[in-house]
Amino acid sequence: MAAQAEGRNERARRIAVVGGGPGGLYAAALLKRLDPERDVTVWERNAPDETFGFGVVLSDETLGGIEHADPVVYAALQEDFVRWDDIDIVHRGTRHTSGGHGFAALGRRRLLEILHERCRSLGVRIHFRTRAPALDRLAADHDLVIAADGVHSATRETRAEAFGPRVTEHRCRYIWLAADFALDAFRFEIAETEHGVMQLHGYPYAADASTVIVEMREEVWRAAGFDELGAPESIERCAKIFADALRGRPLRSNNSAWTTFRTVVNSHWSHGNVVLLGDAAHTAHFSIGSGTKLAVEDALALAACLEEQPDVPSALGAYEEERRPVVASTQRAARASLEWFENLGLYLDQPPRQFAFNLLTRSRRVTHDNLRLRDAHFTGSVEREFGCPPGTPPMFTPFRLRGLTLRNRVVVSPMDMYSATDGVPGDFHLVHLGARALGGAGLVMTEMVCVSEEGRITPGCAGLYTGRQAEAWRRITDFVHTGAPGTAIGVQLGHSGRKGSTKLMWEGMDEPLPEGNWPLVAASPLPYKPGGQTPRHLSRAQLTDIREQFASAAWRAARAGFDLLELHCAHGYLLSGFLSPLTNRRTDAYGGSLEKRLRFPLEVFDAVRAVWPAERPMTVRISATDWAEGGTTAEDAVGIARAFAAHGADAIDVSTGQVVAEERPEFGRSYQTPFADRIRHEVGVPVVAVGAISSWDDVNSLILAGRTDLCALARPHLYDPHWTLHAAAEQGYEGPGAPWPDPYRAGSRRPQTGRTDAPKPRLSLGG
């Protein structure tokens, strides 16, 4: 045991691998190749030729890593790969083809054969039809235990308290099948049946075989009677439903069964000398083809870290540090793809090419610019169908709201500046908003402008409750209209509610003022944070007063020259506090059901709309989820949006969260967009998407896919006030959607940049 203890303090010499899938086998082969003196053993409970599924898709990036780490495995894979470039999308009898995608696939059994052969040639022992010894025994007898035993990992469950697994089951049923012919492309086919929507995902993996996955919502699966059919009858029915895609040929099974996808996330990937790899650590939906890819990349990273680090604990820490961000990004993309297919019914009535573009960009990994590089002809046809003039990116097409036509789809999102004095905006606001207006955005929004002194968030918040404040705002709107003609400026009206009387953001966000506090009011007497001020419960008379404050502020906003007004019903401020069940505990006519929780915000909306000029648009910002259990649901958000639209809202600005301090947001690129997407398609109202939209490519992608009508960006406009003009320059666009101010025209060409080099392969071992 002394030698074993010494080994653990240095390099792993004796290694156990639990699970003989691609990830476990490849890890075993790499570790043995790196050090032939290692003792590496794999335990696989199934026979060598027993496997789930049929074909495996690997990306060029993954193949490149394999080529550098083990040319022998790469050469064997090359001999059997089926390669293709096209994706076919078939919907309502029309097929759209997009090329340039570069797929490579082979049979899963053949992949395992290659890895079995490689392991044997290197001296790795593989025990088939054998369960691994108990985990405690393995960990005691080996320097390292690699748990590659899949989504139902027994290793992970044995130490669940240490790994902290969270497993989420999703809303669709699917079955993994095969057809005995090669599809021409990666094929997505939509079937609209009397029971609901079903979809086929198919791709070739051999010269004479294709993987075929049939998927549908749980309720559709039950309505179609699949829950009562045996496997042969299910498979036969699937073949009939998708007879055109299958050319009338049958489907076959490999012990296939209907199942639901499970997303696996773990708080920790290692405990002691036991480490999780592949599906045991994480899963990603098959619609982005990433399960085997992730497992192989895990194996590459783990092997590299064991070489680079001085001991096993350091290596396992480095492995998780390296892989976790990559996996998290992939899981976010997979979740977006999964949810797109779960909600497929929302998109069926889109124009045909837009539907195809929407499907291709569903995970947000394939974007407008990326797709244009892959297939300019296809992307151009989508742009023409959308109505883009020649040479005009989607973001620079105009959009009309009531009597206001925005020259492009970019909005400078409301951002609190906390720089007013007694509610009066000064030179800072003139420069801040004026610079963003000169920067080319179609619409520039003010920060939340408070309707009363007591409705401020901080002492530095701007207001519209005095004539002096209105005159100061008029100075700013005049500059925007004369200095940046064609740019619209909007005002966001709100009341802080229980989140008021706090320090300036940079002095302590949401922290109470040390002195000079003012009393707070809210739907219910609940403090925002423990130790914070408890607001007073609003009486009916006080509700009437606040409604009139909103109307008076709107009247002043109209006289101040604003082009658009947005009512702030998000982020836990007063009106948002009425909408969320977590912050509205009232038992009167303004609390309880969603209809009652909507009552006061709708009364305020109606009062504002009554004084706001009829030709000027009015929007509403909502929090579509509270990111907290028991809070506003996605279904509630649709109901809220529908109610405001029925009362005359011209668009819904869809944000999320900031309603309760204990929220747990799921951050990521464009992470709030799916909420806007759903509202747009279910309610039929224009929407503004917000939330980590940071590139012009994202804006083009979201607009062209029909997931939003406008995109609001905040931090990018703090980083670059001329973000929109620079986006135009970088795309070579010089049209009416983004005219450069005459004094700035000399700077309208993109400056030259230096060279950047691609990263080197993760693990390179030579021939």
Coordinates of C-alpha atoms in Angstrom, one line a residue, residues 98-655:
S98 CA -28.6 24.1 -46.6
G99 CA -25.1 23.1 -47.4
G100 CA -21.6 23.5 -46.0
H101 CA -22.1 21.9 -42.6
G102 CA -19.4 19.2 -42.7
F103 CA -20.7 16.1 -40.8
A104 CA -18.8 12.8 -40.3
A105 CA -20.5 9.7 -38.8
L106 CA -19.9 6.0 -38.4
G107 CA -21.7 3.1 -36.8
R108 CA -21.5 3.0 -33.0
R109 CA -20.6 -0.7 -33.1
R110 CA -17.8 0.0 -35.5
L111 CA -16.5 2.9 -33.3
L112 CA -16.4 0.4 -30.3
E113 CA -14.6 -2.2 -32.4
I114 CA -11.9 0.3 -33.3
L115 CA -11.5 1.3 -29.7
H116 CA -11.5 -2.3 -28.5
E117 CA -8.8 -3.1 -30.9
R118 CA -6.7 -0.1 -29.9
C119 CA -7.0 -0.9 -26.2
R120 CA -6.0 -4.5 -26.8
S121 CA -3.0 -3.5 -28.9
L122 CA -1.8 -1.2 -26.1
G123 CA -2.3 -3.8 -23.3
V124 CA -5.5 -2.4 -21.7
R125 CA -7.5 -5.2 -20.0
I126 CA -11.2 -5.2 -20.8
H127 CA -13.7 -7.3 -18.8
F128 CA -16.9 -7.7 -20.8
R129 CA -20.2 -9.0 -19.3
T130 CA -18.7 -8.1 -16.0
R131 CA -19.9 -5.6 -13.4
A132 CA -17.1 -3.5 -11.8
P133 CA -16.2 -4.3 -8.2
A134 CA -17.7 -2.1 -5.5
L135 CA -16.6 1.5 -5.8
D136 CA -14.9 1.6 -2.4
R137 CA -12.8 -1.4 -3.3
L138 CA -11.9 0.0 -6.7
A139 CA -10.9 3.4 -5.1
A140 CA -8.8 1.6 -2.5
D141 CA -7.0 -0.6 -5.0
H142 CA -6.4 1.9 -7.7
D143 CA -4.7 5.3 -8.1
L144 CA -7.6 6.6 -10.2
V145 CA -11.1 5.4 -11.0
I146 CA -12.8 6.8 -14.1
A147 CA -16.6 6.6 -14.0
A148 CA -17.7 6.4 -17.6
D149 CA -20.8 4.4 -16.9
G150 CA -23.4 6.6 -18.6
V151 CA -26.5 8.6 -17.9
H152 CA -27.7 6.1 -15.3
S153 CA -24.2 6.0 -13.7
A154 CA -24.2 3.7 -10.6
T155 CA -20.9 5.2 -9.6
R156 CA -22.4 8.7 -9.5
E157 CA -25.4 7.5 -7.5
T158 CA -23.1 5.6 -5.0
R159 CA -21.5 8.9 -4.1
A160 CA -24.4 11.2 -4.9
E161 CA -23.8 13.4 -1.8
A162 CA -20.3 14.1 -3.0
F163 CA -21.1 14.7 -6.7
G164 CA -24.4 16.5 -6.2
P165 CA -26.2 15.3 -9.3
R166 CA -29.3 17.0 -10.7
V167 CA -31.3 15.1 -13.3
T168 CA -34.0 16.8 -15.3
E169 CA -36.5 14.9 -17.4
H170 CA -37.9 16.7 -20.4
R171 CA -41.3 16.9 -22.2
C172 CA -40.7 14.8 -25.3
R173 CA -40.7 11.1 -26.0
Y174 CA -38.2 9.7 -28.5
I175 CA -37.1 6.3 -29.9
W176 CA -33.7 5.5 -31.5
L177 CA -34.1 3.4 -34.7
A178 CA -32.3 2.7 -38.0
A179 CA -33.1 2.3 -41.7
D180 CA -31.2 0.1 -44.1
F181 CA -30.3 2.8 -46.6
A182 CA -28.3 6.0 -46.5
L183 CA -30.1 9.3 -46.4
D184 CA -28.7 12.0 -48.7
A185 CA -28.2 14.5 -45.9
F186 CA -28.9 15.2 -42.2
R187 CA -32.7 15.3 -42.4
F188 CA -35.3 17.0 -40.2
E189 CA -38.9 16.2 -41.2
I190 CA -42.0 17.5 -39.6
A191 CA -45.3 15.5 -39.6
E192 CA -48.5 17.3 -38.6
T193 CA -50.8 14.5 -37.6
E194 CA -54.3 14.4 -36.1
H195 CA -52.7 13.8 -32.7
G196 CA -50.2 16.6 -32.9
V197 CA -46.7 17.4 -34.3
M198 CA -44.0 14.7 -34.6
Q199 CA -40.5 15.1 -35.9
L200 CA -37.8 12.9 -37.5
H201 CA -34.1 13.4 -37.0
G202 CA -32.1 11.3 -39.4
Y203 CA -28.6 11.0 -40.8
P204 CA -26.5 8.4 -42.6
Y205 CA -23.8 6.5 -40.7
A206 CA -22.8 3.9 -43.3
A207 CA -23.1 3.4 -47.0
D208 CA -26.2 1.4 -46.5
A209 CA -27.6 2.6 -43.1
S210 CA -29.1 5.7 -41.4
T211 CA -29.9 6.6 -37.8
V212 CA -33.6 7.6 -37.5
I213 CA -34.9 9.2 -34.3
V214 CA -38.6 9.9 -34.0
E215 CA -39.6 12.4 -31.3
M216 CA -42.9 14.1 -30.1
R217 CA -44.4 15.7 -27.0
E218 CA -45.5 13.4 -24.3
E219 CA -49.2 14.3 -24.8
V220 CA -48.9 13.7 -28.6
W221 CA -47.3 10.3 -27.9
R222 CA -50.2 9.3 -25.6
A223 CA -52.9 10.7 -28.0
A224 CA -51.4 8.7 -30.8
G225 CA -51.6 5.5 -28.7
F226 CA -47.9 4.8 -28.6
D227 CA -48.1 4.2 -24.9
E228 CA -50.3 1.2 -25.5
L229 CA -48.3 -0.3 -28.4
G230 CA -45.5 -2.9 -28.3
A231 CA -42.1 -2.1 -29.8
P232 CA -42.8 -3.8 -33.2
E233 CA -46.1 -2.0 -33.6
S234 CA -44.6 1.4 -32.6
I235 CA -41.8 1.0 -35.1
E236 CA -44.1 0.0 -37.9
R237 CA -46.3 3.1 -37.2
C238 CA -43.3 5.4 -37.2
A239 CA -42.3 4.0 -40.6
K240 CA -45.8 4.8 -42.0
I241 CA -45.9 8.3 -40.6
F242 CA -42.5 9.1 -42.2
A243 CA -42.9 7.0 -45.3
D244 CA -41.8 9.7 -47.6
A245 CA -38.5 10.3 -45.8
L246 CA -37.9 6.6 -45.6
R247 CA -38.9 6.0 -49.2
G248 CA -41.4 3.5 -48.0
R249 CA -38.8 1.3 -46.3
P250 CA -39.1 -0.2 -42.9
L251 CA -37.3 0.8 -39.7
R252 CA -35.4 -1.6 -37.4
S253 CA -34.7 -1.6 -33.7
N254 CA -31.8 -2.4 -31.4
N255 CA -33.7 -3.1 -28.3
S256 CA -35.1 0.3 -28.8
A257 CA -37.7 1.8 -26.5
W258 CA -39.5 5.1 -26.1
T259 CA -37.8 7.2 -23.5
T260 CA -37.5 10.8 -22.3
F261 CA -34.3 12.7 -22.4
R262 CA -32.6 13.4 -19.1
T263 CA -30.2 16.3 -18.6
V264 CA -27.5 15.5 -16.1
V265 CA -25.6 18.1 -14.2
N266 CA -23.2 17.5 -11.3
S267 CA -22.0 20.0 -8.7
H268 CA -18.6 18.2 -8.6
W269 CA -17.0 15.9 -11.1
S270 CA -14.5 14.2 -8.8
H271 CA -14.4 13.0 -5.3
G272 CA -11.1 11.6 -3.9
N273 CA -9.6 9.6 -6.7
V274 CA -12.9 9.0 -8.5
V275 CA -13.8 11.1 -11.5
L276 CA -16.8 11.3 -13.7
L277 CA -16.5 11.4 -17.5
G278 CA -19.0 11.7 -20.4
D279 CA -22.7 11.1 -19.7
A280 CA -22.0 10.2 -16.1
A281 CA -20.9 13.8 -15.6
H282 CA -23.2 15.6 -18.1
T283 CA -25.6 15.0 -20.9
A284 CA -26.6 17.1 -23.9
H285 CA -29.6 16.6 -26.1
F286 CA -29.1 14.4 -29.2
S287 CA -30.4 17.1 -31.5
I288 CA -27.0 18.8 -31.4
G289 CA -25.2 15.4 -31.7
S290 CA -22.9 16.0 -28.8
G291 CA -22.9 13.0 -26.4
T292 CA -20.0 11.0 -27.9
K293 CA -18.2 14.2 -28.9
L294 CA -18.2 15.4 -25.3
A295 CA -17.1 12.1 -23.9
V296 CA -14.2 11.8 -26.3
E297 CA -13.2 15.4 -25.5
D298 CA -13.4 14.7 -21.8
A299 CA -11.0 11.8 -22.3
L300 CA -8.6 14.0 -24.2
A301 CA -8.6 16.6 -21.5
L302 CA -8.3 14.2 -18.6
A303 CA -5.4 12.4 -20.2
A304 CA -3.6 15.8 -20.8
C305 CA -4.2 17.0 -17.3
L306 CA -2.9 13.8 -15.8
E307 CA 0.3 14.4 -17.8
E308 CA 0.6 18.0 -17.0
Q309 CA -0.2 18.0 -13.3
P310 CA 2.1 16.7 -10.5
D311 CA -0.5 14.5 -8.9
V312 CA -4.0 13.0 -9.2
P313 CA -5.9 15.6 -7.1
S314 CA -4.3 18.5 -9.1
A315 CA -5.1 16.7 -12.4
L316 CA -8.7 16.1 -11.5
G317 CA -9.1 19.7 -10.4
A318 CA -7.5 21.0 -13.7
Y319 CA -9.7 18.6 -15.7
E320 CA -12.9 19.9 -14.3
E321 CA -11.7 23.6 -14.5
E322 CA -11.0 23.1 -18.2
R323 CA -14.0 21.1 -19.2
R324 CA -16.8 22.5 -17.1
P325 CA -17.1 25.9 -19.0
V326 CA -17.0 24.0 -22.3
V327 CA -19.7 21.5 -21.2
A328 CA -21.8 24.2 -19.7
S329 CA -21.8 26.1 -23.0
T330 CA -22.7 23.0 -24.9
Q331 CA -25.5 22.1 -22.4
R332 CA -27.0 25.6 -22.9
A333 CA -27.0 25.1 -26.6
A334 CA -28.4 21.7 -26.2
R335 CA -31.1 23.0 -23.9
A336 CA -32.1 25.7 -26.4
S337 CA -32.3 23.0 -29.2
L338 CA -34.3 20.7 -27.0
E339 CA -36.8 23.4 -26.0
W340 CA -37.1 24.5 -29.7
F341 CA -38.2 21.0 -30.6
E342 CA -40.5 20.8 -27.5
N343 CA -42.2 24.0 -28.7
L344 CA -42.1 23.1 -32.4
G345 CA -45.8 23.8 -32.8
L346 CA -45.2 27.5 -32.3
Y347 CA -43.3 27.8 -35.5
L348 CA -45.3 25.8 -38.0
D349 CA -46.9 28.8 -39.6
Q350 CA -43.7 30.7 -40.2
P351 CA -42.8 31.4 -43.9
P352 CA -41.1 28.2 -45.2
R353 CA -37.5 29.5 -45.5
Q354 CA -37.7 31.3 -42.2
F355 CA -38.9 28.1 -40.5
A356 CA -35.9 26.3 -41.9
F357 CA -33.5 29.1 -40.8
N358 CA -35.1 29.1 -37.4
L359 CA -34.5 25.3 -37.1
L360 CA -30.9 25.6 -38.2
T361 CA -30.1 28.4 -35.7
R362 CA -32.2 27.0 -32.8
S363 CA -29.2 26.3 -30.5
R364 CA -27.7 29.7 -31.2
R365 CA -24.4 28.0 -32.1
V366 CA -25.1 28.3 -35.8
T367 CA -25.7 32.0 -36.6
H368 CA -26.7 34.2 -39.5
D369 CA -23.2 35.1 -40.4
N370 CA -21.9 31.5 -39.9
L371 CA -24.7 30.1 -42.0
R372 CA -24.0 32.7 -44.7
L373 CA -20.4 31.5 -44.9
R374 CA -21.6 27.9 -45.1
D375 CA -24.4 28.5 -47.7
A376 CA -24.7 32.0 -49.0
H377 CA -27.4 31.0 -51.5
F378 CA -29.7 29.5 -48.8
T379 CA -29.2 32.5 -46.4
G380 CA -29.8 35.0 -49.2
S381 CA -33.1 33.3 -50.0
V382 CA -34.2 33.5 -46.4
E383 CA -33.3 37.2 -46.4
R384 CA -35.3 37.9 -49.5
E385 CA -38.3 36.1 -48.2
F386 CA -38.0 38.2 -45.0
G387 CA -37.9 41.4 -47.0
C388 CA -34.2 42.5 -46.7
P389 CA -33.3 44.8 -49.6
P390 CA -30.1 43.6 -51.4
G391 CA -27.0 44.1 -49.2
T392 CA -29.1 44.9 -46.1
P393 CA -28.5 42.8 -43.0
P394 CA -31.8 41.9 -41.1
M395 CA -30.9 44.2 -38.2
F396 CA -31.0 47.2 -40.6
T397 CA -34.5 46.7 -41.9
P398 CA -37.1 49.2 -40.6
F399 CA -39.9 48.3 -38.1
R400 CA -43.1 50.1 -37.4
L401 CA -44.9 50.6 -34.1
R402 CA -48.1 52.5 -34.4
G403 CA -47.1 55.9 -35.9
L404 CA -43.4 55.4 -35.3
T405 CA -41.1 53.8 -37.8
L406 CA -37.7 52.7 -36.4
R407 CA -35.0 52.7 -39.0
N408 CA -33.4 49.6 -37.6
R409 CA -34.0 46.9 -35.0
V410 CA -31.5 48.0 -32.4
V411 CA -32.6 49.4 -29.1
V412 CA -30.4 51.0 -26.5
S413 CA -31.8 49.2 -23.4
P414 CA -32.9 51.3 -20.4
M415 CA -29.9 51.5 -18.0
D416 CA -30.1 53.3 -14.6
M417 CA -27.3 55.9 -14.4
Y418 CA -28.1 57.1 -10.8
S419 CA -26.7 60.6 -11.8
A420 CA -29.7 62.9 -11.5
T421 CA -30.0 65.7 -8.9
D422 CA -33.4 66.0 -7.3
G423 CA -34.7 63.9 -10.2
V424 CA -33.5 66.3 -12.8
P425 CA -31.4 64.9 -15.6
G426 CA -28.3 67.0 -16.3
D427 CA -25.3 67.2 -18.6
F428 CA -24.4 63.6 -17.9
H429 CA -27.7 62.4 -19.3
L430 CA -27.5 64.7 -22.3
V431 CA -24.0 63.3 -23.2
H432 CA -24.9 59.7 -22.3
L433 CA -28.2 59.5 -24.3
G434 CA -27.0 61.9 -27.0
A435 CA -23.9 59.7 -27.6
R436 CA -26.0 56.6 -28.0
A437 CA -28.3 58.4 -30.3
L438 CA -25.4 59.5 -32.5
G439 CA -24.2 55.9 -32.4
G440 CA -26.9 54.7 -34.8
A441 CA -29.5 52.7 -32.8
G442 CA -33.0 52.9 -34.0
L443 CA -34.4 53.6 -30.5
V444 CA -32.7 54.9 -27.5
M445 CA -34.4 54.4 -24.1
T446 CA -34.0 56.4 -21.0
E447 CA -33.3 54.7 -17.6
M448 CA -36.4 54.0 -15.5
V449 CA -37.8 57.5 -14.9
C450 CA -39.6 57.7 -11.6
V451 CA -43.2 59.0 -11.3
S452 CA -42.7 60.4 -7.8
E453 CA -40.1 61.3 -5.3
E454 CA -41.0 58.3 -3.1
G455 CA -40.9 56.1 -6.2
R456 CA -37.2 56.6 -6.7
I457 CA -34.8 53.7 -6.4
T458 CA -31.9 55.9 -5.1
P459 CA -31.4 59.6 -4.5
G460 CA -29.7 59.7 -8.0
C461 CA -32.7 58.5 -10.0
A462 CA -34.3 60.7 -12.6
G463 CA -37.9 61.7 -12.5
L464 CA -40.9 63.2 -14.3
Y465 CA -42.9 64.5 -11.4
T466 CA -42.0 68.2 -11.7
G467 CA -42.0 70.7 -14.5
R468 CA -38.3 71.4 -14.1
Q469 CA -37.6 67.7 -14.7
A470 CA -39.7 67.8 -17.9
E471 CA -37.9 70.8 -19.2
A472 CA -34.5 69.0 -18.6
W473 CA -35.8 66.0 -20.6
R474 CA -37.0 68.3 -23.4
R475 CA -33.4 69.5 -23.8
I476 CA -32.3 65.9 -24.3
T477 CA -35.1 64.9 -26.8
D478 CA -34.5 68.1 -28.8
F479 CA -30.8 67.2 -29.1
V480 CA -31.6 63.6 -30.2
H481 CA -34.1 64.8 -32.8
T482 CA -31.9 67.5 -34.3
G483 CA -28.4 66.0 -33.7
A484 CA -29.3 62.5 -34.7
P485 CA -32.2 62.8 -37.0
G486 CA -34.0 59.5 -37.6
T487 CA -33.2 58.2 -34.1
A488 CA -36.2 57.7 -31.8
I489 CA -36.0 58.3 -28.1
G490 CA -38.3 56.5 -25.6
V491 CA -39.0 57.0 -21.9
Q492 CA -39.5 54.2 -19.4
L493 CA -41.8 55.1 -16.5
G494 CA -41.7 53.2 -13.3
H495 CA -42.0 53.2 -9.5
S496 CA -39.5 51.5 -7.3
G497 CA -41.9 49.9 -4.9
R498 CA -40.2 47.8 -2.2
K499 CA -36.8 48.2 -4.0
G500 CA -36.5 52.0 -3.2
S501 CA -34.6 54.1 -0.8
T502 CA -31.2 52.4 -1.5
K503 CA -27.6 53.4 -2.2
L504 CA -26.3 54.2 -5.6
M505 CA -25.4 51.0 -7.4
W506 CA -21.6 51.4 -7.1
E507 CA -21.9 52.2 -3.4
G508 CA -23.9 49.0 -2.6
M509 CA -26.6 47.7 -4.9
D510 CA -30.0 47.2 -3.2
E511 CA -28.5 48.2 0.2
P512 CA -30.6 50.6 2.3
L513 CA -29.4 54.2 2.7
P514 CA -27.6 54.8 5.9
E515 CA -29.6 58.0 6.4
G516 CA -32.3 60.0 4.7
N517 CA -34.5 57.1 4.0
W518 CA -38.1 57.5 2.7
P519 CA -41.0 55.2 3.4
L520 CA -41.6 52.4 0.9
V521 CA -44.9 51.1 -0.5
A522 CA -45.7 47.8 -2.3
A523 CA -48.4 45.3 -3.1
S524 CA -47.6 43.5 0.1
P525 CA -45.5 44.3 3.2
L526 CA -42.5 42.1 2.2
P527 CA -38.9 43.5 2.3
Y528 CA -36.8 42.8 -0.8
K529 CA -33.8 41.5 1.2
P530 CA -33.5 40.4 4.8
G531 CA -32.8 43.4 7.0
G532 CA -34.2 45.7 4.4
Q533 CA -37.0 48.2 4.9
T534 CA -40.5 46.7 5.1
P535 CA -42.8 48.5 2.7
R536 CA -46.4 49.6 3.6
H537 CA -49.3 47.7 2.1
L538 CA -51.0 50.0 -0.4
S539 CA -54.6 50.9 0.3
R540 CA -57.1 51.5 -2.5
A541 CA -56.8 55.3 -2.0
Q542 CA -53.0 55.1 -2.4
L543 CA -53.4 52.9 -5.5
T544 CA -55.5 55.7 -7.0
D545 CA -52.9 58.3 -6.2
I546 CA -50.1 56.2 -7.7
R547 CA -52.1 55.6 -10.9
E548 CA -52.5 59.4 -11.2
Q549 CA -48.8 59.9 -10.7
F550 CA -48.1 57.6 -13.6
A551 CA -50.6 59.5 -15.8
S552 CA -49.2 62.9 -14.8
A553 CA -45.7 61.7 -15.6
A554 CA -46.9 60.3 -19.0
W555 CA -48.4 63.7 -19.8
R556 CA -45.1 65.4 -19.0
A557 CA -43.3 62.9 -21.1
A558 CA -45.5 63.6 -24.1
R559 CA -44.8 67.4 -23.7
A560 CA -41.1 66.7 -23.3
G561 CA -41.0 65.2 -26.8
F562 CA -40.5 61.5 -26.3
D563 CA -41.4 59.3 -29.2
L564 CA -42.3 56.1 -27.3
L565 CA -43.3 55.3 -23.7
E566 CA -42.6 52.1 -21.9
L567 CA -44.3 51.1 -18.7
H568 CA -41.9 49.3 -16.3
C569 CA -43.7 46.2 -15.0
A570 CA -40.5 44.1 -14.4
H571 CA -37.6 43.5 -12.1
G572 CA -39.5 43.6 -8.8
Y573 CA -40.4 47.3 -8.9
L574 CA -43.9 48.4 -7.9
L575 CA -46.0 47.1 -10.8
S576 CA -43.9 44.0 -11.1
G577 CA -44.6 43.4 -7.4
F578 CA -48.3 43.1 -8.2
L579 CA -47.7 40.6 -11.0
S580 CA -45.6 38.0 -9.2
P581 CA -47.2 35.6 -6.7
L582 CA -44.0 35.7 -4.7
T583 CA -44.5 39.4 -3.9
N584 CA -48.2 39.8 -4.1
R585 CA -49.9 38.2 -1.1
R586 CA -53.0 40.4 -1.2
T587 CA -56.5 39.0 -0.5
D588 CA -58.5 41.8 -2.0
A589 CA -59.4 42.4 -5.7
Y590 CA -55.7 43.1 -6.5
G591 CA -54.3 39.7 -5.4
G592 CA -54.7 36.0 -5.8
S593 CA -55.3 34.8 -9.4
L594 CA -53.2 36.1 -12.3
E595 CA -56.3 38.0 -13.5
K596 CA -56.5 39.8 -10.1
R597 CA -52.7 40.4 -9.9
L598 CA -52.9 42.0 -13.3
R599 CA -55.7 44.4 -12.3
F600 CA -53.6 47.3 -10.9
P601 CA -50.9 47.2 -13.6
L602 CA -53.6 47.3 -16.3
E603 CA -55.4 50.2 -14.5
V604 CA -52.1 52.1 -14.7
F605 CA -51.5 51.1 -18.3
D606 CA -55.0 52.4 -19.2
A607 CA -54.5 55.6 -17.4
V608 CA -51.2 56.2 -19.1
R609 CA -52.5 55.2 -22.6
A610 CA -55.4 57.7 -22.1
V611 CA -53.0 60.7 -21.9
W612 CA -50.3 59.4 -24.1
P613 CA -50.7 60.7 -27.8
A614 CA -52.7 58.2 -29.8
E615 CA -50.1 58.1 -32.7
R616 CA -47.2 57.3 -30.4
P617 CA -46.5 53.7 -29.4
M618 CA -46.5 52.3 -25.9
T619 CA -44.7 49.2 -24.7
V620 CA -44.5 47.2 -21.5
R621 CA -41.5 45.6 -19.9
I622 CA -42.2 42.4 -18.0
S623 CA -40.2 39.8 -16.1
A624 CA -41.2 36.6 -17.9
T625 CA -39.9 34.4 -15.0
D626 CA -38.8 35.1 -11.5
W627 CA -36.1 32.4 -11.6
A628 CA -37.5 31.1 -8.3
E629 CA -39.8 28.3 -7.3
G630 CA -43.5 29.4 -7.0
G631 CA -42.9 32.6 -9.0
T632 CA -44.1 33.7 -12.4
T633 CA -44.1 30.9 -14.9
A634 CA -43.6 31.0 -18.7
E635 CA -47.4 30.4 -19.0
D636 CA -48.1 33.3 -16.7
A637 CA -45.8 35.5 -18.8
V638 CA -47.9 34.6 -21.9
G639 CA -51.0 35.5 -20.0
I640 CA -49.5 38.8 -18.8
A641 CA -48.4 39.7 -22.3
R642 CA -51.8 38.8 -23.8
A643 CA -53.6 41.0 -21.2
F644 CA -51.4 44.1 -22.0
A645 CA -51.7 43.5 -25.7
A646 CA -55.5 43.4 -25.4
H647 CA -55.3 46.8 -23.6
G648 CA -53.4 48.3 -26.5
A649 CA -49.7 47.6 -25.8
D650 CA -47.8 47.9 -29.1
A651 CA -45.0 45.6 -28.0
I652 CA -43.8 43.6 -25.0
D653 CA -40.2 44.1 -23.8
V654 CA -39.4 40.7 -22.4
S655 CA -36.9 40.6 -19.6

